PDB file of C-alpha atoms in Angstrom:
ATOM      1  CA  MET A   1     111.246  21.146  76.191  1.00  0.00           C
ATOM      2  CA  HIS A   2     108.069  20.148  77.989  1.00  0.00           C
ATOM      3  CA  THR A   3     104.929  20.237  77.673  1.00  0.00           C
ATOM      4  CA  ILE A   4     101.004  19.541  78.611  1.00  0.00           C
ATOM      5  CA  ASP A   5      98.198  20.150  76.691  1.00  0.00           C
ATOM      6  CA  MET A   6      96.111  21.637  80.206  1.00  0.00           C
ATOM      7  CA  ASP A   7      92.344  19.727  77.876  1.00  0.00           C
ATOM      8  CA  ASP A   8      94.176  16.083  77.489  1.00  0.00           C
ATOM      9  CA  HIS A   9      95.828  16.376  80.517  1.00  0.00           C
ATOM     10  CA  GLU A  10      94.956  13.715  83.728  1.00  0.00           C
ATOM     11  CA  LEU A  11      94.305  15.347  86.783  1.00  0.00           C
ATOM     12  CA  MET A  12      93.989  12.347  89.957  1.00  0.00           C
ATOM     13  CA  SER A  13      91.000  12.605  92.452  1.00  0.00           C
ATOM     14  CA  ILE A  14      92.356  13.149  95.572  1.00  0.00           C
ATOM     15  CA  ARG A  15      88.189  14.659  97.561  1.00  0.00           C
ATOM     16  CA  PRO A  16      84.878  14.652  95.589  1.00  0.00           C
ATOM     17  CA  GLY A  17      84.630  17.280  92.980  1.00  0.00           C
ATOM     18  CA  LEU A  18      88.261  18.525  93.295  1.00  0.00           C
ATOM     19  CA  ARG A  19      91.203  16.801  90.313  1.00  0.00           C
ATOM     20  CA  VAL A  20      94.406  17.746  90.502  1.00  0.00           C
ATOM     21  CA  SER A  21      97.938  17.261  88.807  1.00  0.00           C
ATOM     22  CA  PHE A  22     101.266  18.312  89.598  1.00  0.00           C
ATOM     23  CA  PRO A  23     102.787  18.841  86.040  1.00  0.00           C
ATOM     24  CA  PHE A  24     106.155  20.480  86.431  1.00  0.00           C
ATOM     25  CA  HIS A  25     108.240  20.565  89.952  1.00  0.00           C
ATOM     26  CA  SER A  26     112.152  19.121  89.857  1.00  0.00           C
ATOM     27  CA  ALA A  27     111.755  15.884  89.506  1.00  0.00           C
ATOM     28  CA  THR A  28     110.269  17.017  86.574  1.00  0.00           C
ATOM     29  CA  GLY A  29     114.155  18.516  85.451  1.00  0.00           C
ATOM     30  CA  THR A  30     112.409  22.230  87.393  1.00  0.00           C
ATOM     31  CA  ALA A  31     115.166  24.545  88.208  1.00  0.00           C
ATOM     32  CA  SER A  32     113.244  27.037  90.261  1.00  0.00           C
ATOM     33  CA  THR A  33     109.424  27.214  89.040  1.00  0.00           C
ATOM     34  CA  ALA A  34     107.054  24.628  89.875  1.00  0.00           C
ATOM     35  CA  THR A  35     102.688  24.547  88.627  1.00  0.00           C
ATOM     36  CA  VAL A  36      99.750  22.507  89.691  1.00  0.00           C
ATOM     37  CA  LEU A  37      96.602  22.109  88.653  1.00  0.00           C
ATOM     38  CA  PHE A  38      92.899  21.811  89.215  1.00  0.00           C
ATOM     39  CA  GLU A  39      89.578  21.521  88.124  1.00  0.00           C
ATOM     40  CA  LEU A  40      86.937  22.435  91.165  1.00  0.00           C
ATOM     41  CA  ASP A  41      83.722  21.347  90.734  1.00  0.00           C
ATOM     42  CA  PRO A  42      80.153  24.116  91.372  1.00  0.00           C
ATOM     43  CA  GLY A  43      80.093  23.884  94.648  1.00  0.00           C
ATOM     44  CA  ALA A  44      83.356  22.216  95.443  1.00  0.00           C
ATOM     45  CA  GLU A  45      86.034  23.120  96.926  1.00  0.00           C
ATOM     46  CA  LEU A  46      90.050  23.410  97.905  1.00  0.00           C
ATOM     47  CA  PRO A  47      90.991  23.602 101.845  1.00  0.00           C
ATOM     48  CA  VAL A  48      92.416  26.828 103.592  1.00  0.00           C
ATOM     49  CA  HIS A  49      96.539  25.719 102.739  1.00  0.00           C
ATOM     50  CA  THR A  50      99.932  27.181 102.895  1.00  0.00           C
ATOM     51  CA  ASP A  51     102.324  26.729 100.417  1.00  0.00           C
ATOM     52  CA  SER A  52     105.969  27.202 100.994  1.00  0.00           C
ATOM     53  CA  ALA A  53     106.743  29.359  98.021  1.00  0.00           C
ATOM     54  CA  GLU A  54     105.139  32.202  96.115  1.00  0.00           C
ATOM     55  CA  GLU A  55     102.137  30.514  93.651  1.00  0.00           C
ATOM     56  CA  LEU A  56     100.620  33.109  90.904  1.00  0.00           C
ATOM     57  CA  LEU A  57      97.045  31.445  90.337  1.00  0.00           C
ATOM     58  CA  VAL A  58      95.019  31.983  87.055  1.00  0.00           C
ATOM     59  CA  VAL A  59      91.720  31.046  85.862  1.00  0.00           C
ATOM     60  CA  VAL A  60      91.143  29.795  83.302  1.00  0.00           C
ATOM     61  CA  GLN A  61      87.974  28.396  83.115  1.00  0.00           C
ATOM     62  CA  GLY A  62      84.561  29.149  85.950  1.00  0.00           C
ATOM     63  CA  THR A  63      83.985  30.985  88.868  1.00  0.00           C
ATOM     64  CA  GLY A  64      85.981  30.959  92.500  1.00  0.00           C
ATOM     65  CA  ALA A  65      85.245  32.932  95.509  1.00  0.00           C
ATOM     66  CA  ALA A  66      89.409  32.725  96.626  1.00  0.00           C
ATOM     67  CA  ARG A  67      90.723  32.872 100.714  1.00  0.00           C
ATOM     68  CA  VAL A  68      93.896  35.934 100.630  1.00  0.00           C
ATOM     69  CA  GLY A  69      94.439  35.557 104.754  1.00  0.00           C
ATOM     70  CA  ASP A  70      92.281  37.759 105.907  1.00  0.00           C
ATOM     71  CA  GLU A  71      90.625  38.827 102.124  1.00  0.00           C
ATOM     72  CA  VAL A  72      87.933  37.334 100.981  1.00  0.00           C
ATOM     73  CA  GLY A  73      87.708  38.278  96.483  1.00  0.00           C
ATOM     74  CA  ARG A  74      85.630  36.836  93.770  1.00  0.00           C
ATOM     75  CA  ILE A  75      88.071  35.175  90.484  1.00  0.00           C
ATOM     76  CA  ARG A  76      86.875  34.709  87.977  1.00  0.00           C
ATOM     77  CA  THR A  77      87.460  33.165  83.534  1.00  0.00           C
ATOM     78  CA  HIS A  78      90.925  35.117  82.890  1.00  0.00           C
ATOM     79  CA  ASP A  79      91.983  37.313  86.466  1.00  0.00           C
ATOM     80  CA  VAL A  80      95.444  36.158  87.969  1.00  0.00           C
ATOM     81  CA  ALA A  81      96.122  35.942  92.217  1.00  0.00           C
ATOM     82  CA  LEU A  82      99.018  36.983  94.334  1.00  0.00           C
ATOM     83  CA  VAL A  83      99.365  34.511  97.072  1.00  0.00           C
ATOM     84  CA  PRO A  84     102.399  34.928  99.168  1.00  0.00           C
ATOM     85  CA  PRO A  85     104.264  32.219 100.979  1.00  0.00           C
ATOM     86  CA  MET A  86     102.897  31.232 103.795  1.00  0.00           C
ATOM     87  CA  ALA A  87      99.233  32.925 103.922  1.00  0.00           C
ATOM     88  CA  PRO A  88      96.620  30.922 104.286  1.00  0.00           C
ATOM     89  CA  HIS A  89      94.081  30.230 100.605  1.00  0.00           C
ATOM     90  CA  GLY A  90      91.474  27.758  99.169  1.00  0.00           C
ATOM     91  CA  LEU A  91      89.357  28.494  97.108  1.00  0.00           C
ATOM     92  CA  ARG A  92      85.900  27.492  96.443  1.00  0.00           C
ATOM     93  CA  ASN A  93      83.541  27.045  93.129  1.00  0.00           C
ATOM     94  CA  ILE A  94      81.229  29.825  93.646  1.00  0.00           C
ATOM     95  CA  GLY A  95      79.350  29.429  89.355  1.00  0.00           C
ATOM     96  CA  ASP A  96      78.104  26.754  87.503  1.00  0.00           C
ATOM     97  CA  ASP A  97      80.831  25.417  85.569  1.00  0.00           C
ATOM     98  CA  VAL A  98      83.892  23.697  86.541  1.00  0.00           C
ATOM     99  CA  LEU A  99      86.366  26.066  87.527  1.00  0.00           C
ATOM    100  CA  ARG A 100      89.883  24.828  85.973  1.00  0.00           C
ATOM    101  CA  VAL A 101      93.393  26.750  87.263  1.00  0.00           C
ATOM    102  CA  LEU A 102      97.254  27.003  87.106  1.00  0.00           C
ATOM    103  CA  GLY A 103      99.195  27.890  89.870  1.00  0.00           C
ATOM    104  CA  THR A 104     102.286  28.860  89.048  1.00  0.00           C
ATOM    105  CA  PHE A 105     105.349  28.805  92.196  1.00  0.00           C
ATOM    106  CA  SER A 106     108.249  31.016  92.714  1.00  0.00           C
ATOM    107  CA  SER A 107     109.813  27.124  94.047  1.00  0.00           C
ATOM    108  CA  SER A 108     110.122  24.010  91.712  1.00  0.00           C
ATOM    109  CA  THR A 109     110.294  21.455  95.021  1.00  0.00           C
ATOM    110  CA  VAL A 110     107.343  22.816  96.830  1.00  0.00           C
ATOM    111  CA  VAL A 111     105.412  22.240 100.254  1.00  0.00           C
ATOM    112  CA  SER A 112     101.631  22.874 101.538  1.00  0.00           C
ATOM    113  CA  THR A 113     100.371  22.642 105.288  1.00  0.00           C
ATOM    114  CA  PHE A 114      96.408  21.572 105.420  1.00  0.00           C
ATOM    115  CA  ALA A 115      94.498  22.689 107.937  1.00  0.00           C
ATOM    116  CA  GLU A 116      91.500  20.178 107.053  1.00  0.00           C
ATOM    117  CA  GLY A 117      93.968  17.316 104.746  1.00  0.00           C
ATOM    118  CA  LEU A 118      92.669  16.586 101.673  1.00  0.00           C
ATOM    119  CA  GLU A 119      92.447  12.979 102.041  1.00  0.00           C
ATOM    120  CA  THR A 120      91.319  13.261 105.726  1.00  0.00           C
ATOM    121  CA  ASP A 121      89.687  15.060 108.345  1.00  0.00           C
ATOM    122  CA  GLU A 122      93.915  14.953 109.577  1.00  0.00           C
ATOM    123  CA  PRO A 123      96.286  17.843 109.282  1.00  0.00           C
ATOM    124  CA  GLN A 124      98.878  16.621 106.296  1.00  0.00           C
ATOM    125  CA  ILE A 125     101.861  18.159 104.431  1.00  0.00           C
ATOM    126  CA  PHE A 126     102.160  17.343 101.014  1.00  0.00           C
ATOM    127  CA  VAL A 127     105.972  18.096  98.887  1.00  0.00           C
ATOM    128  CA  ILE A 128     105.543  18.747  95.837  1.00  0.00           C
ATOM    129  CA  GLY A 129     108.708  18.200  93.857  1.00  0.00           C
ATOM    130  CA  ALA A 130     109.565  14.749  95.760  1.00  0.00           C
ATOM    131  CA  PRO A 131     110.639  11.948  93.836  1.00  0.00           C
ATOM    132  CA  MET A 132     107.325   9.684  94.507  1.00  0.00           C
ATOM    133  CA  ARG A 133     103.502  11.265  96.495  1.00  0.00           C
ATOM    134  CA  VAL A 134     104.288  11.645  99.554  1.00  0.00           C
ATOM    135  CA  ALA A 135     101.300  13.150 102.475  1.00  0.00           C
ATOM    136  CA  LEU A 136     102.040  13.099 105.699  1.00  0.00           C
ATOM    137  CA  PRO A 137     100.286  14.061 108.204  1.00  0.00           C
ATOM    138  CA  LEU A 138     100.390  16.398 110.329  1.00  0.00           C
ATOM    139  CA  ARG A 139     100.761  15.264 113.952  1.00  0.00           C
ATOM    140  CA  GLU A 140     101.995  17.085 117.229  1.00  0.00           C
ATOM    141  CA  PRO A 141     105.293  16.109 118.761  1.00  0.00           C
ATOM    142  CA  VAL A 142     104.894  13.436 121.113  1.00  0.00           C
ATOM    143  CA  PRO A 143     106.070  15.115 124.420  1.00  0.00           C
ATOM    144  CA  ALA A 144     109.824  14.204 126.021  1.00  0.00           C
TER     145      ALA A 144
END
């Protein structure tokens, strides 16, 4: 059995106020699910993006403004939100404490596409479940 302690699990800082980890996915041995654990400092946000798989977001701590498609709503500690596959979604911490979220995906490998990249201002694609970290710039096709 693979386990993590969410209170003691190391997260990687990928932009100011955003820390993230992907504890379980196909490269760690899962067959049909993947997870993301992330934290947002007050005022910080996870930019709008799409994921290739359905995602359940469980708010472990804090309060956020969530966008899924055209809907915007408040989520807080112990709330669970459903994000359909390929629905544009994002999250901003609107509280005074760190916002901690555990996300579970319906696939062990997930492709996430950010119009505004996490590490740059350029669009990026991330592959959760790749055997190594994959973050690719999203560029328009070269004309023939």
